[in-house]
Coordinates of C-alpha atoms in Angstrom, one line a residue:
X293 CA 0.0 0.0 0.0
X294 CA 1.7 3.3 -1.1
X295 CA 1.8 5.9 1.4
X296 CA 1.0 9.7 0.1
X297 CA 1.2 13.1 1.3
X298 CA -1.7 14.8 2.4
X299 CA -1.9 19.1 3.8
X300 CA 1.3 17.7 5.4
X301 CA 1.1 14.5 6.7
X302 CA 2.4 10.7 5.1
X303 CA -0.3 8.5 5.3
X304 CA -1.5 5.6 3.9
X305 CA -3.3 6.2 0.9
X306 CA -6.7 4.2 2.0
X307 CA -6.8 6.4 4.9
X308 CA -6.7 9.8 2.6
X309 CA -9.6 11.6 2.1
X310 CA -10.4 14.9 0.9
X311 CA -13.8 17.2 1.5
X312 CA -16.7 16.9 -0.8
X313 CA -16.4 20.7 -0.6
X314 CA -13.0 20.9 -2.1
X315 CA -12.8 23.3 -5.3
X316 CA -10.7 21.2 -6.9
X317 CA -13.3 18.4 -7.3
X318 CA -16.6 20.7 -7.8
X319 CA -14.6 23.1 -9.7
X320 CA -11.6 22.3 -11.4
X321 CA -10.2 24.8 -9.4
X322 CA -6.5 23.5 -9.1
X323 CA -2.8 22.9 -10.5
X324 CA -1.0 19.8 -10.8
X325 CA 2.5 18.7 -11.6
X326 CA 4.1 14.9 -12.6
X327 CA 8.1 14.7 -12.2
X328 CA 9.4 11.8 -13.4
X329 CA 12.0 9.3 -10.9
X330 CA 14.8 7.3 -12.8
X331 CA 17.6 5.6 -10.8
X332 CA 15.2 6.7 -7.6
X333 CA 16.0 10.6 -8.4
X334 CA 13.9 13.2 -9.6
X335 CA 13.8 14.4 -13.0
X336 CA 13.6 18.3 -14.0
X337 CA 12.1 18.6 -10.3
X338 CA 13.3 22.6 -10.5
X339 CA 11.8 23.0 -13.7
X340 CA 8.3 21.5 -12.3
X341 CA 8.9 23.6 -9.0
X342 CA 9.0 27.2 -11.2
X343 CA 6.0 25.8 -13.8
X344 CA 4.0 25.6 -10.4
X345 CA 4.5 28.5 -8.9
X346 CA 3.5 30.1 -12.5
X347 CA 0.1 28.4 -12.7
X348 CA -0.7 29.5 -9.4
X349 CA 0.3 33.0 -9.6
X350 CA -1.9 33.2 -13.1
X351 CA -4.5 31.7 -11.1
X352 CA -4.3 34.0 -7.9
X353 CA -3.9 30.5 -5.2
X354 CA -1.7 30.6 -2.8
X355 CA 1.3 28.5 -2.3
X356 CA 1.1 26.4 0.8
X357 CA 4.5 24.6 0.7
X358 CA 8.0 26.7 -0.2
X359 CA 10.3 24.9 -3.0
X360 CA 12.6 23.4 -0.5
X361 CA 9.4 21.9 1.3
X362 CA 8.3 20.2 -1.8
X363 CA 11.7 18.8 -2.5
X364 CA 11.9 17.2 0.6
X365 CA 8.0 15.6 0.2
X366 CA 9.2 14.5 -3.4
X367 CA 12.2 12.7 -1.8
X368 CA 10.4 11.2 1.4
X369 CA 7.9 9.6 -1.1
X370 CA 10.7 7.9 -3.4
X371 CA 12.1 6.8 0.0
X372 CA 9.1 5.2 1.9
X373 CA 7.3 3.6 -1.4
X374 CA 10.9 2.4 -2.1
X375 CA 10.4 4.2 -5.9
X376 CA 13.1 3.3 -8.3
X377 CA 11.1 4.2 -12.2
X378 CA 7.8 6.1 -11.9
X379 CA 6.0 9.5 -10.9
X380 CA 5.2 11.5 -8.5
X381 CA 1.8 13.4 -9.2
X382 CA 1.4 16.4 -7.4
X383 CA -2.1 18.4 -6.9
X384 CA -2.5 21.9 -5.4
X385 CA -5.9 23.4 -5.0
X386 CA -7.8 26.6 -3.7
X387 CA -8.7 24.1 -0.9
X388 CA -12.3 23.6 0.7
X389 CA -14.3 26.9 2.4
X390 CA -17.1 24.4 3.6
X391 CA -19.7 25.2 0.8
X392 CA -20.2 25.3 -2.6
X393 CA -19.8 28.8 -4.3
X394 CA -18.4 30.3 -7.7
X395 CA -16.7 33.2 -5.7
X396 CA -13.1 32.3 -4.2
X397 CA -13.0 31.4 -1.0
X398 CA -10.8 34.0 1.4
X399 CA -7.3 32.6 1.5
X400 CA -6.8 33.6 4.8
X401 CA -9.2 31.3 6.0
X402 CA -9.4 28.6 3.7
X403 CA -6.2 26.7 3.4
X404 CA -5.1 25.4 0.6
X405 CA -5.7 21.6 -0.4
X406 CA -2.0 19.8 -1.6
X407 CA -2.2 16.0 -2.5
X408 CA 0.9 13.9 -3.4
X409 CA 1.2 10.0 -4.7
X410 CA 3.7 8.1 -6.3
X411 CA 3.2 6.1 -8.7
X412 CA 6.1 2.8 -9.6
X413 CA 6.7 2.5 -13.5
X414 CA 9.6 0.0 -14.2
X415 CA 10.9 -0.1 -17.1
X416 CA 9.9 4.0 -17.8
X417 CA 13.1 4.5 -19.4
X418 CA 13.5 1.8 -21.7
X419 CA 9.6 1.7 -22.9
X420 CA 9.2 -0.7 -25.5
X421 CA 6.7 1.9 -27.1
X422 CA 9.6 4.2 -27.7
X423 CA 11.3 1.2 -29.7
X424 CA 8.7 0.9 -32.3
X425 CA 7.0 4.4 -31.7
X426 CA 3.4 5.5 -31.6
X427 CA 0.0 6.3 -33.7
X428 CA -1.6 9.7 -33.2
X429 CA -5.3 10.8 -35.1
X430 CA -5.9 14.2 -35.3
X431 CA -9.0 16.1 -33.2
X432 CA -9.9 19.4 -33.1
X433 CA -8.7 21.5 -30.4
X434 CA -11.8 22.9 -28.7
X435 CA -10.3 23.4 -24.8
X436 CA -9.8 26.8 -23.0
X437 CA -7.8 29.4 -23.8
X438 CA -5.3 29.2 -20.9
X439 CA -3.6 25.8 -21.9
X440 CA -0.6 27.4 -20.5
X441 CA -1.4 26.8 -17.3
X442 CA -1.3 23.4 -15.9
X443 CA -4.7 22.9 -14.4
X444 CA -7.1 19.6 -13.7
X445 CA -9.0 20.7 -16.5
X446 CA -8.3 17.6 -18.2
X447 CA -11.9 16.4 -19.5
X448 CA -11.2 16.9 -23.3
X449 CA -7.5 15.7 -23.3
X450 CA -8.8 12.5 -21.8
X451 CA -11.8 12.1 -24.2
X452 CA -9.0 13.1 -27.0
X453 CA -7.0 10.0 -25.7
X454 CA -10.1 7.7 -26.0
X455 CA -11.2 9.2 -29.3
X456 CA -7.4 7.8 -30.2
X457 CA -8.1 4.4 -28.4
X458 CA -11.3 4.0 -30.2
X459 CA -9.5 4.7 -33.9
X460 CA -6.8 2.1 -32.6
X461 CA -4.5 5.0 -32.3
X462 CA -2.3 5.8 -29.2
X463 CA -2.6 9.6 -28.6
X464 CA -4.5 12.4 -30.3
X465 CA -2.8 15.9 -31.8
X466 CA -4.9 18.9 -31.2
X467 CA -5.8 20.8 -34.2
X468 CA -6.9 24.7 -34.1
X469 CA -7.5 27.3 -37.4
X470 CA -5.8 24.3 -39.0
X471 CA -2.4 24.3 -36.9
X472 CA -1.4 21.7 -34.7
X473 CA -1.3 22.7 -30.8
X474 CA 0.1 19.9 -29.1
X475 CA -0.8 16.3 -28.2
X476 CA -3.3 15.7 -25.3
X477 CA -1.2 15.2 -22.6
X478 CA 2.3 16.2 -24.3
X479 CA 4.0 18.6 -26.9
X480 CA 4.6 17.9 -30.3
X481 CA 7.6 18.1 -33.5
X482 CA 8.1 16.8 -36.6
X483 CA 11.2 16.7 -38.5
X484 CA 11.9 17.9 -42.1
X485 CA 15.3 16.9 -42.9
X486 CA 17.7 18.0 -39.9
X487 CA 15.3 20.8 -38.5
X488 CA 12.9 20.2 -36.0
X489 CA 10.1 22.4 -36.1
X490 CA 7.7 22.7 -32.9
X491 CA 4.9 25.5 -32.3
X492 CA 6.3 28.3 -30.1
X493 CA 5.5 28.9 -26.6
X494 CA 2.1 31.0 -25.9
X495 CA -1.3 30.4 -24.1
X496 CA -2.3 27.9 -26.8
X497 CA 0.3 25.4 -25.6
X498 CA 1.9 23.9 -22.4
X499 CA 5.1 25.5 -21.8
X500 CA 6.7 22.0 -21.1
X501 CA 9.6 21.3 -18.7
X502 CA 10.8 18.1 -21.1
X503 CA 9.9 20.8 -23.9
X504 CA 12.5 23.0 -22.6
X505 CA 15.3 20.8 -22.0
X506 CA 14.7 18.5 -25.1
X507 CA 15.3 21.9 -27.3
X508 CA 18.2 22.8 -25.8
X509 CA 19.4 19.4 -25.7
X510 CA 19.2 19.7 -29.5
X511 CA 20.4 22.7 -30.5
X512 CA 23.8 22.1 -28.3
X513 CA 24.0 18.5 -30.4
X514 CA 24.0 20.9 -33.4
X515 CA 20.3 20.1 -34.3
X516 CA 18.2 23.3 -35.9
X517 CA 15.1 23.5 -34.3
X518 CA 12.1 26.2 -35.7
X519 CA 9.5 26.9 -33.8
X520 CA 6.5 28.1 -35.9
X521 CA 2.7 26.7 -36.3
X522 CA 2.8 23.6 -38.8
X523 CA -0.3 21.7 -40.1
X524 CA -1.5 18.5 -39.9
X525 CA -1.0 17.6 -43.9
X526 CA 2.5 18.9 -43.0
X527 CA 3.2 16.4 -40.2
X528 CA 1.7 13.7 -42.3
X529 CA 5.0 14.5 -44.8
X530 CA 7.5 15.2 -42.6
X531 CA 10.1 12.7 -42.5
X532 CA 9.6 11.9 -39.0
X533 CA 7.5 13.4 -35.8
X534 CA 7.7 12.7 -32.1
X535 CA 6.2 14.0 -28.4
X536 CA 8.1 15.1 -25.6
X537 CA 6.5 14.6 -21.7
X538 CA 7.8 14.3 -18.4
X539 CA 6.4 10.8 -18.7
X540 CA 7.3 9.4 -22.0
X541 CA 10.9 11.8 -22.4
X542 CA 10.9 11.5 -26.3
X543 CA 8.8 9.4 -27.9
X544 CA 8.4 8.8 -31.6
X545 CA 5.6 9.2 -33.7
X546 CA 5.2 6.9 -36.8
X547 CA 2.1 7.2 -38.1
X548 CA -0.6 10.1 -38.3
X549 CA -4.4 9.9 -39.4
X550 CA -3.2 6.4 -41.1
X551 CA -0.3 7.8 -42.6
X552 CA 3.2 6.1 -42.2
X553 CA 5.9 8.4 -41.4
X554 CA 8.5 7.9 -43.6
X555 CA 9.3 3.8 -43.4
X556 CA 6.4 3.7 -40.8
X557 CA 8.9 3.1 -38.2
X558 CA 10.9 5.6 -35.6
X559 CA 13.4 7.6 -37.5
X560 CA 16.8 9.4 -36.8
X561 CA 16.6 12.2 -34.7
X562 CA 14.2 10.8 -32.1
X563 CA 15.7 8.0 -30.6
X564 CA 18.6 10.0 -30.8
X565 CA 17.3 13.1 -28.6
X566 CA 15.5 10.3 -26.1
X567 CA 19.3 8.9 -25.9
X568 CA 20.6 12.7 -25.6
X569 CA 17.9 13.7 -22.8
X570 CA 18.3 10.1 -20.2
X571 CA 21.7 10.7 -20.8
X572 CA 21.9 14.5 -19.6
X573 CA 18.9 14.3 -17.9
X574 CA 20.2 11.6 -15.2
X575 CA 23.4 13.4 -14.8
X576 CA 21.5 16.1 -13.4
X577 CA 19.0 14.4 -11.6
X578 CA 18.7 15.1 -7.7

C-alpha cells in the first residue's frame, strides 16, 4: 500500500480523504504537476517547481509549501514507497471553504488543499513503445484558452485519448485554425530533414519542462530546431514526428491519421534526442 502526502502529513493512501467541498473536485479549481523518478531521483524537479509556482500565480492561489518543502516531500515519497522508475503526481488546490460557491473562497481562512502520490513504472526509461513508436489521429482542439497553465481541467484531453483508443491509435494531436497545438497530454515536432520544427511557446500550448530541455538538448548536439505553427498535412510528410513529456521523455511518432511516417517506423533524430535527454537528464537528476 503506497503511502502519500496529504496538507502535510504521510499517510497511507486508504486512509486519505479529501472534503466533498474541495474546489478542486466541484470546480476544477486546481494545479498539478508529474516529475518523473529514474535511478530513484527526480527528473527536472526545479523546472516542475517554477511551472507551479507560475500556474498558481496566473490563477491568484496561494502556495502552501515553499520549493525546499516540496523537494523534501518529493524525496520522502521515493524513500518510503521504495520508488526506483515512476511519478510523482502532485495536486494543489484553492482548498475547501465548507460550501459550494463560484466566488473564491478568502485565503486567509481557507487553506489550501496539496495532494501527493507516487506512482512505480519499471521499465519507464527503456519503454518498448519508444522502440517501435506510436500512432496519433488528429481532433480538433476545442479546450480553454489558458492551456498554458497546468490545471485539472483535463476532461477533453482525456476524451482526446479515447477518441485515439477507439480509432486504434495511441494519442490524439490537437488541431486549431488548421495548426497543430500539441498532443493531449504532451508537446509535439516533426522533422523535415535536420530541422525540427515545434509551435512556439504561448497560451495555446503547455510550456513543457521536457519541452524546454529536449530543445536545448538539441540545439547544443548541433540540431536546428524552428518553432512556428505547422499543419497536420505537413506532419503527415514530414520525415519523422515525435512528443516530448515528463512521462514518455521522447517518444516517436510513426504514423498520423493512417499515414506512415516515412518507413512507418521511428526515424533518426528521435531516438537520438531520447538517448541525448536520459543521458543529460540523469546526470543532473537530484
Amino acid at each position: 500500500m503506497r503511502i502519500v502526502y496529504l496538507n502535510g502529513a504521510y499517510i497511507p493512501e486508504n486512509e486519505a480523504s479529501v472534503s466533498i467541498f474541495d474546489r478542486g473536485f466541484l470546480m476544477a479549481d486546481g494545479v498539478y504537476e508529474v516529475t518523473s523518478i529514474l535511478g530513484g531521483k527526480l527528473i527536472d524537479f526545479e523546472g516542475h517547481a517554477l511551472r507551479l509556482q507560475r500556474s498558481l500565480d496566473a490563477l491568484d492561489m496561494r502556495n502552501p509549501i515553499t520549493s525546499e518543502d516540496l523537494l523534501e516531500v518529493h524525496r520522502e515519497l521515493v524513500r518510503l514507497n521504495e520508488i526506483d522508475e515512476g511519478m510523482i503526481y502532485l495536486q494543489i488546490t484553492r482548498g475547501a471553504p465548507g460550501d459550494r460557491d463560484f466566488v473564491f473562497p478568502d485565503p486567509e481562512t481557507t487553506e489550501p488543499t496539496i495532494v501527493l502520490f507516487t506512482q512505480s513504472k519499471p521499465g519507464l526509461a527503456n519503454s518498448p513503445a519508444a522502440q517501435k513508436g506510436m500512432k496519433v489521429i488528429s481532433i480538433e482542439d476545442i479546450r480553454w484558452g489558458r492551456r498554458d497553465i497546468k490545471t485539472v481541467q483535463l476532461l477533453y484531453p482525456s476524451m482526446g485519448k479515447m477518441m485515439a483508443k477507439k480509432a486504434g491509435a495511441d494519442d490524439a494531436w490537437m488541431i486549431e485554425d488548421g495548426f497543430v497545438t500539441e498532443g493531449t497530454s504532451n508537446n509535439a515536432y516533426i522533422v523535415k530533414g535536420n530541422k525540427i520544427i515545434t509551435r512556439a511557446l504561448s497560451h495555446d500550448i503547455l510550456h513543457g519542462i521536457t519541452r524546454a530541455a529536449v530543445l536545448r538538448f538539441a540545439q547544443e548536439a548541433q540540431m536546428e530546431v524552428e518553432e512556428r505553427n505547422f499543419t497536420i498535412d505537413e506532419a503527415k510528410e514530414a520525415d519523422e514526428a515525435f512528443i516530448t513529456s515528463a512521462s514518455t521523455f521522447v517518444m516517436p511518432v510513426v504514423e498520423i491519421d493512417g499515414v506512415p511516417l516515412g518507413a512507418g517506423v521511428p526515424g533518426r533524430v528521435a531516438p537520438r534526442l531520447r538517448e541525448i535527454y536520459l543521458e543529460e537528464s540523469m546526470k543532473a537528476a537530484i
